[in-house]
Tab-separated table of C-alpha atoms in Angstrom:
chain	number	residue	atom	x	y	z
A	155	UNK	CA	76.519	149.565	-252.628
A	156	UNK	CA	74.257	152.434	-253.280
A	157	UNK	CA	70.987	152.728	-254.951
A	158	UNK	CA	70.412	151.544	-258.367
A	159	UNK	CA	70.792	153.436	-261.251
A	160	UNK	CA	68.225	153.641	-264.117
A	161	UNK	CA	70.477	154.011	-266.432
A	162	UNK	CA	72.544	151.120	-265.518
A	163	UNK	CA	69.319	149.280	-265.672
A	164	UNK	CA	68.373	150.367	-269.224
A	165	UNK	CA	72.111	149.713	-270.243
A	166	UNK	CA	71.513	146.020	-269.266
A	167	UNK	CA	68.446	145.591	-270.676
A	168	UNK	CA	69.560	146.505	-273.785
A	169	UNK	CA	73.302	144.882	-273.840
A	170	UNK	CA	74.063	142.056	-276.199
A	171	UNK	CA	73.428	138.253	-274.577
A	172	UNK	CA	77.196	137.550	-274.321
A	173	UNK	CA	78.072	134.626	-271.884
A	174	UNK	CA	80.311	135.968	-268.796
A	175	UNK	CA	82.082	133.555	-266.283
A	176	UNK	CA	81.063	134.073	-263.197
A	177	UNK	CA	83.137	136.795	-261.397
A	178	UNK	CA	84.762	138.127	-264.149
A	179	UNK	CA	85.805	141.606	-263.768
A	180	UNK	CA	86.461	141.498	-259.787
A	181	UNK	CA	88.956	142.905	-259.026
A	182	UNK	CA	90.691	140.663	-255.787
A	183	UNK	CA	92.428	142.771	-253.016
A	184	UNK	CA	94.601	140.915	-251.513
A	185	UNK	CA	96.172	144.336	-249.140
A	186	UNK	CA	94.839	142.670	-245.485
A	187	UNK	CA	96.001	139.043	-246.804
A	188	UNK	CA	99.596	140.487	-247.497
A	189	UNK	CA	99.974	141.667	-243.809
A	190	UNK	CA	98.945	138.990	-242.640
A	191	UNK	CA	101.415	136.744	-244.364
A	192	UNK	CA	103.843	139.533	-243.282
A	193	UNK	CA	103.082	138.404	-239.816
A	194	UNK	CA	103.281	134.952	-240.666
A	195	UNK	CA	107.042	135.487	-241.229
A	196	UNK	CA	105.950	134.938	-245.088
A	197	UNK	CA	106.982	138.124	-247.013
A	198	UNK	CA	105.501	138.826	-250.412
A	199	UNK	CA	104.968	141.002	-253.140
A	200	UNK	CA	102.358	141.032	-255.585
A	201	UNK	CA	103.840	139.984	-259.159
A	202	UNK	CA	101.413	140.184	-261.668
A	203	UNK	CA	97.735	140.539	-261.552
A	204	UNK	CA	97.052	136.516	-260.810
A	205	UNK	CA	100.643	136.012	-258.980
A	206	UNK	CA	102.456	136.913	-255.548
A	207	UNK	CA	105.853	136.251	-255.091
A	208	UNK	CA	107.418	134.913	-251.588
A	209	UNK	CA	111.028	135.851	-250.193
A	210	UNK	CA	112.075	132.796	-250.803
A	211	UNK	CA	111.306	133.374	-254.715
A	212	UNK	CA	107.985	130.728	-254.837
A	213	UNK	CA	105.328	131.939	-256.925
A	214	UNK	CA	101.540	131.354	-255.438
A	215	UNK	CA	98.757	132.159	-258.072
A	216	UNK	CA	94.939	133.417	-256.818
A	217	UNK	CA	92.300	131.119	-258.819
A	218	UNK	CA	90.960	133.155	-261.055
A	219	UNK	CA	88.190	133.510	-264.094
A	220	UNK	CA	90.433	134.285	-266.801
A	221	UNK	CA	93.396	132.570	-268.127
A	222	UNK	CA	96.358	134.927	-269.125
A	223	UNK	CA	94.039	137.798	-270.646
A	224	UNK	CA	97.057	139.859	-270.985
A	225	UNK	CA	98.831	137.332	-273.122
A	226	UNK	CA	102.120	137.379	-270.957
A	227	UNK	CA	104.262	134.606	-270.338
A	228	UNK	CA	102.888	132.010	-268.513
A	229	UNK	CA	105.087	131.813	-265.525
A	230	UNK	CA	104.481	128.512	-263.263
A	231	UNK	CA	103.961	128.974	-259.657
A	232	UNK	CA	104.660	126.650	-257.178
A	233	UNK	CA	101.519	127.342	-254.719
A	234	UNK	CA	98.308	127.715	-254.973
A	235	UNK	CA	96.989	130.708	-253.153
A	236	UNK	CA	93.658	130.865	-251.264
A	237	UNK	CA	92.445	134.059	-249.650
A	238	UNK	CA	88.633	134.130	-249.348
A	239	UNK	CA	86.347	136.196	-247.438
A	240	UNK	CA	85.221	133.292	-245.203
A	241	UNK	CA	87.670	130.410	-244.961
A	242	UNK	CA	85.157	127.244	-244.656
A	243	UNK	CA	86.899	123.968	-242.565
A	244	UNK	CA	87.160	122.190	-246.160
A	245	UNK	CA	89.624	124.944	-247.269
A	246	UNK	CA	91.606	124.275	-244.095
A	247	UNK	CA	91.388	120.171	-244.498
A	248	UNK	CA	92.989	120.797	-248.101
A	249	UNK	CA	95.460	123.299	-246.780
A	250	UNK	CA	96.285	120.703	-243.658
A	251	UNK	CA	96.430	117.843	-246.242
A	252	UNK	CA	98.216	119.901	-249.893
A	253	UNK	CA	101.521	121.100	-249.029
A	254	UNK	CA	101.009	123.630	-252.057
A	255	UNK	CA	97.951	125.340	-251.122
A	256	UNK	CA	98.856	128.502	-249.288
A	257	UNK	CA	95.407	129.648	-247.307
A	258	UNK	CA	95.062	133.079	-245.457
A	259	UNK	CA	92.314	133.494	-243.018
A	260	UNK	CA	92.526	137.323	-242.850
A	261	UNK	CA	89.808	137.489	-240.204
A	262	UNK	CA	90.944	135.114	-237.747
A	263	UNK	CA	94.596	136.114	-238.706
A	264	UNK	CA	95.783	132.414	-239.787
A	265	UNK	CA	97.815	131.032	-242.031
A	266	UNK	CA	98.228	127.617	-243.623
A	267	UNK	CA	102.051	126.687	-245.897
A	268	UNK	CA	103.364	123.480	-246.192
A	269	UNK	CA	100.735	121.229	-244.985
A	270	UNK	CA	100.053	122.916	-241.366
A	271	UNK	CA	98.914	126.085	-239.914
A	272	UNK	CA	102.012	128.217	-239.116
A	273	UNK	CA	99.876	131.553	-237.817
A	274	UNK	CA	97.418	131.950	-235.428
A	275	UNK	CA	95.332	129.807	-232.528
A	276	UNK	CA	95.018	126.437	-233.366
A	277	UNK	CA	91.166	125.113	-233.315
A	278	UNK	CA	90.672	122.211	-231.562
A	279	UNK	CA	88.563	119.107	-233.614
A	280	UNK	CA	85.812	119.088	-231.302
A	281	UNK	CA	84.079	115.644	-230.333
A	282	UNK	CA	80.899	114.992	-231.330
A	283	UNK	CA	80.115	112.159	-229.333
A	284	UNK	CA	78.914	113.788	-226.220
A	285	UNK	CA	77.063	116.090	-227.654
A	286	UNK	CA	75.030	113.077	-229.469
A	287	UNK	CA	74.960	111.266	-226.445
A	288	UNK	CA	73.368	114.219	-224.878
A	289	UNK	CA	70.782	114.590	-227.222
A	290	UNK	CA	69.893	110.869	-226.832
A	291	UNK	CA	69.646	110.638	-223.462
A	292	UNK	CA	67.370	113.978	-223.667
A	293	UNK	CA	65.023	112.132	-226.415
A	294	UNK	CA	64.568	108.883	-223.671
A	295	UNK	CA	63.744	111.670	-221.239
A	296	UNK	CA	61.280	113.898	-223.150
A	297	UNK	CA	58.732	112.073	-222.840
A	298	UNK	CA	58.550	109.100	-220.234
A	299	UNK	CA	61.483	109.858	-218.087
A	300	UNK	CA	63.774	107.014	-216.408
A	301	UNK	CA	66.418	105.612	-214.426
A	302	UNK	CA	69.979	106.093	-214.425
A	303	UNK	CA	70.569	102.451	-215.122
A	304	UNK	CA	67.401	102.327	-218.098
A	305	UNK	CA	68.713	104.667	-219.703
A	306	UNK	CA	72.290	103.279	-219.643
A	307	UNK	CA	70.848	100.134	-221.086
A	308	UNK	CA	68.202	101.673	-223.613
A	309	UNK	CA	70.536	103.837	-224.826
A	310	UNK	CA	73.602	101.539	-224.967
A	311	UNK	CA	75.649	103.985	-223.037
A	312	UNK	CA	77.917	103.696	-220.630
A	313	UNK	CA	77.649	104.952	-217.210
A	314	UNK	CA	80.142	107.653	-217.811
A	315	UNK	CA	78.363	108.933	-220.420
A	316	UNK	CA	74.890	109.583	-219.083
A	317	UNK	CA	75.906	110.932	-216.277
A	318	UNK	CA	78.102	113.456	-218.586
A	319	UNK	CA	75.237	113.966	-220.644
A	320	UNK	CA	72.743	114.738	-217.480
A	321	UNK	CA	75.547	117.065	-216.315
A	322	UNK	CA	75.227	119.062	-219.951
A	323	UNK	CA	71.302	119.098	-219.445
A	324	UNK	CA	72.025	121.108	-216.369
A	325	UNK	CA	68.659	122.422	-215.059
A	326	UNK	CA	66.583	121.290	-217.767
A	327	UNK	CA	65.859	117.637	-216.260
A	328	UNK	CA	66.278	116.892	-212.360
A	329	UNK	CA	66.065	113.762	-210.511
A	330	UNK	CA	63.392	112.395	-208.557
A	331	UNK	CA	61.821	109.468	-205.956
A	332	UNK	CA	61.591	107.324	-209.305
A	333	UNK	CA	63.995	108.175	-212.014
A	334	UNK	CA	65.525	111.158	-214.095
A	335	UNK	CA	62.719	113.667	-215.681
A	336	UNK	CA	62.321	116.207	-217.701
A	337	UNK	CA	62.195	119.708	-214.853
A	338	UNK	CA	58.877	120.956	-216.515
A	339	UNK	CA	56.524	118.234	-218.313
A	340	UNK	CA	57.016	117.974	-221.881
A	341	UNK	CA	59.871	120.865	-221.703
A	342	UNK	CA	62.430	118.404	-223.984
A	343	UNK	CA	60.323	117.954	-226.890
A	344	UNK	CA	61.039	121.534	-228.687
A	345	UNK	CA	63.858	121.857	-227.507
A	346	UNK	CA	65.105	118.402	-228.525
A	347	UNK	CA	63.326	118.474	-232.098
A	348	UNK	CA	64.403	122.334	-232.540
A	349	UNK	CA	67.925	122.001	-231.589
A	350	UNK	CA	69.137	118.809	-232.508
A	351	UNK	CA	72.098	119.805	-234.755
A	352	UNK	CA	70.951	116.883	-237.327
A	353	UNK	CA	72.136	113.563	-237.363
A	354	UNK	CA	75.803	114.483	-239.368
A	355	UNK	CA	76.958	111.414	-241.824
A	356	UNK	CA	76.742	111.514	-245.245
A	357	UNK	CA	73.518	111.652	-247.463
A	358	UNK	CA	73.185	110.347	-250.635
A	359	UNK	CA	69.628	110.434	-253.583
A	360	UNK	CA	68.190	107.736	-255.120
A	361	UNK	CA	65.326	107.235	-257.342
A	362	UNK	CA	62.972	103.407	-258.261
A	363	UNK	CA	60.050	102.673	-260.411
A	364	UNK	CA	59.137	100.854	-256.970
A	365	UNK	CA	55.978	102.639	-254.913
A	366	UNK	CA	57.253	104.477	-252.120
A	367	UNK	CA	55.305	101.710	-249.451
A	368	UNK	CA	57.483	99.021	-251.646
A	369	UNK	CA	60.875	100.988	-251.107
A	370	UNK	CA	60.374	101.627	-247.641
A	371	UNK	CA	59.983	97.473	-247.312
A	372	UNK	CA	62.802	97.061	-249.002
A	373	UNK	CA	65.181	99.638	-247.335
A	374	UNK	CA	64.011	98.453	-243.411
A	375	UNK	CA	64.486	94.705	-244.816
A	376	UNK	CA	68.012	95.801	-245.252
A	377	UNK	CA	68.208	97.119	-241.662
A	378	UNK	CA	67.384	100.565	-242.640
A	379	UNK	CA	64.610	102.827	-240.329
A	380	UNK	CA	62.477	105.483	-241.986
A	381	UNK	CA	62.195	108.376	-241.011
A	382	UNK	CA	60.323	111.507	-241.755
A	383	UNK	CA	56.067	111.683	-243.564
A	384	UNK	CA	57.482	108.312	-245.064
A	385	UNK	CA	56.898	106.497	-241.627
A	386	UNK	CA	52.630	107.536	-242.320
A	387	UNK	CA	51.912	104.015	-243.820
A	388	UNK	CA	53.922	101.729	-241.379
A	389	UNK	CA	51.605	99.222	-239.977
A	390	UNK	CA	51.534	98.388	-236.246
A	391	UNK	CA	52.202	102.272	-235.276
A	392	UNK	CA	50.398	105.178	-234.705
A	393	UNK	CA	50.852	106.737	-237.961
A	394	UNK	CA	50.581	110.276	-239.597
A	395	UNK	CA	47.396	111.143	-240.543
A	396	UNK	CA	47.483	114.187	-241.879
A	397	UNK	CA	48.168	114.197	-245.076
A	398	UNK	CA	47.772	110.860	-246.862
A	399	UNK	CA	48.949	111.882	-250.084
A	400	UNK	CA	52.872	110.151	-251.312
A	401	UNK	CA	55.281	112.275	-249.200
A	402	UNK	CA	57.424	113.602	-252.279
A	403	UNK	CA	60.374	111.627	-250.595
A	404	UNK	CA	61.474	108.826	-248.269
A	405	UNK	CA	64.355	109.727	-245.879
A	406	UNK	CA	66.249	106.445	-244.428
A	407	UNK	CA	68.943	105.990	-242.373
A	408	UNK	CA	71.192	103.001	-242.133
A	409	UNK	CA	74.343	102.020	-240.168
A	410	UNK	CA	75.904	100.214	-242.971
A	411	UNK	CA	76.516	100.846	-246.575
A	412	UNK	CA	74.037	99.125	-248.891
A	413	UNK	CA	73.844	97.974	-252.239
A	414	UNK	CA	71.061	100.773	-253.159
A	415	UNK	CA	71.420	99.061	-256.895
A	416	UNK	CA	70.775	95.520	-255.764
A	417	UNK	CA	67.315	96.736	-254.069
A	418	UNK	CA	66.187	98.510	-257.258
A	419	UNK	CA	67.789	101.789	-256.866
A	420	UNK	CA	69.911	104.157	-259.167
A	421	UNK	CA	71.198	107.755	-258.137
A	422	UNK	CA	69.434	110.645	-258.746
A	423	UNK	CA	69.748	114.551	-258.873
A	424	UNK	CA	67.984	116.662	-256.436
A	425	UNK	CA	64.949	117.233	-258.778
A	426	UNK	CA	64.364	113.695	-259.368
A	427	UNK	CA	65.016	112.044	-256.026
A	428	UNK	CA	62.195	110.061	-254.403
A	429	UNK	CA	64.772	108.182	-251.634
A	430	UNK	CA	67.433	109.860	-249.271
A	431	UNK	CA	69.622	107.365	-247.756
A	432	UNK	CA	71.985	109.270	-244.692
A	433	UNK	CA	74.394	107.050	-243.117
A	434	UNK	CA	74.645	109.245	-240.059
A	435	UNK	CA	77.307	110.671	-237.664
A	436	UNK	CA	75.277	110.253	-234.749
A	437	UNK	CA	75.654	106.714	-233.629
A	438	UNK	CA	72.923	107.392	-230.841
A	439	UNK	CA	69.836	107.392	-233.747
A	440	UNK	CA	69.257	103.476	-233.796
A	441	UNK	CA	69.462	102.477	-230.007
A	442	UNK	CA	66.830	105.514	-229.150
A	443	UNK	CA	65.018	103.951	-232.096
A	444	UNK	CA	64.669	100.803	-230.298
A	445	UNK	CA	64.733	102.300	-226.922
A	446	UNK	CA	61.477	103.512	-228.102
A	447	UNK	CA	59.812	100.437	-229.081
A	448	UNK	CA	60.863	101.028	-233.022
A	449	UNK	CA	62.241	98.720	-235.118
A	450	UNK	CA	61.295	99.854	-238.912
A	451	UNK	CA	61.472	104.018	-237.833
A	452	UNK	CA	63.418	106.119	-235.942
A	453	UNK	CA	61.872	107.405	-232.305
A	454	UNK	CA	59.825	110.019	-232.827
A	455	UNK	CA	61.608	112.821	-231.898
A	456	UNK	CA	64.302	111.894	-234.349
A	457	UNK	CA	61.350	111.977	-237.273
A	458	UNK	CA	60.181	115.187	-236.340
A	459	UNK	CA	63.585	116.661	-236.861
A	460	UNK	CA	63.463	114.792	-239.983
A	461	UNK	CA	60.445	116.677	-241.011
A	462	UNK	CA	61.831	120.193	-239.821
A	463	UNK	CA	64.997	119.714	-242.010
A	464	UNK	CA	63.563	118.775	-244.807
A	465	UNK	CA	64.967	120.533	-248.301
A	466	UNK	CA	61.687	120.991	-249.709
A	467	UNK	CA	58.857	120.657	-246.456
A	468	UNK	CA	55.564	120.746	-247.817
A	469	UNK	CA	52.540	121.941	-246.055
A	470	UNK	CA	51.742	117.862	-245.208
A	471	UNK	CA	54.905	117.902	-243.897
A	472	UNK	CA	54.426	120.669	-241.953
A	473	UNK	CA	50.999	119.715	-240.879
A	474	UNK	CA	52.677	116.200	-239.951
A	475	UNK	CA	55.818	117.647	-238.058
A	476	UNK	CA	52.797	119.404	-236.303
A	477	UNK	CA	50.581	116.357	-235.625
A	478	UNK	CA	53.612	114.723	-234.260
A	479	UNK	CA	54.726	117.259	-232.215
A	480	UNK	CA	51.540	117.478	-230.634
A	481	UNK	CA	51.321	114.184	-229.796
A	482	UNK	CA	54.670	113.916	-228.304
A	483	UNK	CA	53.133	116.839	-226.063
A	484	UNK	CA	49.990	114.768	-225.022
A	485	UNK	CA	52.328	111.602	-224.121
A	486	UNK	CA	54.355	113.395	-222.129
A	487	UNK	CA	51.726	114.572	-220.004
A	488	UNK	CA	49.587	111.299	-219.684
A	489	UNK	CA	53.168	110.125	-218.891
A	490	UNK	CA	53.969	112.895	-215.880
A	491	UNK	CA	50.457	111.350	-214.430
A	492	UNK	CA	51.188	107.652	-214.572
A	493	UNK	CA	54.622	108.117	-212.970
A	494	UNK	CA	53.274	110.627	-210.070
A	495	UNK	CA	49.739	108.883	-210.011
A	496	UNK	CA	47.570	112.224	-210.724
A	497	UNK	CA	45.122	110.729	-212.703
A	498	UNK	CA	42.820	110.426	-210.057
């Protein structure tokens, strides 16, 4: 797009305050998703300006803002066509799941008719398990190191998998006279807080009259941990003491679903959430919890990631994500000295 015009400017300044739909006017070219379909084996031929029209004489319309401006007939089609710039793994779980959606990745030269993909390389539905697995076995390493068989039973694992997941950590741990380690001292923590892909699940807002002390009692009595700033007034833990003010919201995670209602909850929209409740993907986040000594919180590695992802991170949270960080730092290195006895 070029430089703006003032004119243009001025002219919208100045226009009358008429409500447009959203992408009105655009003008959808469809030339790249044509050949495609052409090498899908799927002729067609554009039919009107909503409408292509197969071989086989089905109709497929593009979604569009307007509804017959033109005042033609309206013609039914039989599929629904979907060509966007960036085809998003949603649009192909319809497509694999609507046998009337007709979706052309132009980039990645698929296509998707009938209910499966009948152009280009298949993707493969990658497990997430090990790479969870990995993760977890990194967090029980970060900062204390251990055996093979501690961390099969901390973690809950199987032998299998930690020895998988100390295969992915390659040359970032190594083994010595008294366990697995992290290679340099206190070289998991960033990377483990930093590149943790998030715990996956499915996340969910909630609001209550209740104080944010009296929800978090309430959530862990119903087997929840806390995670996050929300952790700062826990008793029986070091807390997080920078900034003592209400963290603007609670994040807990649970393995089950709960009856938010029953506890004195009711949903809420983004700008008036005080509780997140994530019922995660990773199944690894509750054994490291208690691997870890935790049985109201998630380990702390797990909260600091908690605090880097937040929506909205304050500067407390920032400040906390800090003050945990740093600690995490200093335990790993008092750590290093009890295992090798350096402290003398």
């Amino acid at each position: 797009m070029g430089p703006a015009l003032q004119w243009v400017a001025d002219a919208y300044a100045g226009r009358p305050h008429i409500t447009l739909p959203y992408g009105l006017g655009e003008t959808a070219d469809l030339t790249d998703a044509l050949a495609v379909l052409e090498l899908a084996g799927l002729h067609a031929v554009v039919e009107s300006h909503d409408t292509i029209r197969l071989a086989d004489g089905r109709r497929a319309r593009l979604p569009t803002s307007t509804r017959n401006p033109r005042g033609e007939p309206d013609t039914p089609a039989e599929l629904l066509l979907l060509a966007p710039r960036t085809v998003m793994q949603m649009q192909i779980a319809l497509a694999e799941q609507t046998e009337t959606v007709l979706l052309v990745d132009v980039d990645r030269r698929r296509v998707w008719a009938g209910g499966k993909q009948v152009l280009g390389v298949h993707d493969q539905w990658k497990d997430a398990a090990p790479i969870y697995i990995t993760f977890a076995v990194a967090r029980m390493l970060a900062v204390n190191g251990a055996t093979f068989d501690d961390l099969v039973h901390r973690g809950k694992l199987t032998p299998g998998q930690v020895d998988e997941a100390l295969a992915r950590l390659g040359k970032r741990v190594h083994r010595t006279s008294i366990g697995w380690e992290s290679r340099e001292v206190g070289g998991l923590i960033d990377w483990c807080i930093a590149c943790y892909p998030g715990p996956g699940g499915i996340r969910t807002r909630w609001r209550s009259g209740l104080s944010v002390a009296e929800q978090a009692d309430r959530l862990i009595g119903a087997g929840c941990l806390i995670s996050g700033r929300g952790i700062s007034s826990r008793p029986g833990y070091p807390a997080i003491t920078f900034g003592k003010t209400t963290p603007y919201r609670l994040v807990a995670f649970t393995a089950n679903k709960i009856d938010m209602v029953s506890l004195g909850f009711e949903p809420a929209d983004e700008d008036r959430a005080g509780t997140e409740l994530i019922i995660p993907a990773d199944p690894t986040v509750f054994p490291t919890a208690t691997a870890a000594g935790y049985r109201d919180r998630t380990d702390d590695i797990i909260t600091a990631n908690t605090l880097l992802r937040a929506d909205t991170r304050t500067d407390n949270d920032t400040a906390a994500l800090d003050e945990v960080r740093s600690r995490l730092w200093f335990l790993a290195d008092i750590g290093y000295d009890l295992r090798h006895d350096l402290l003398n």
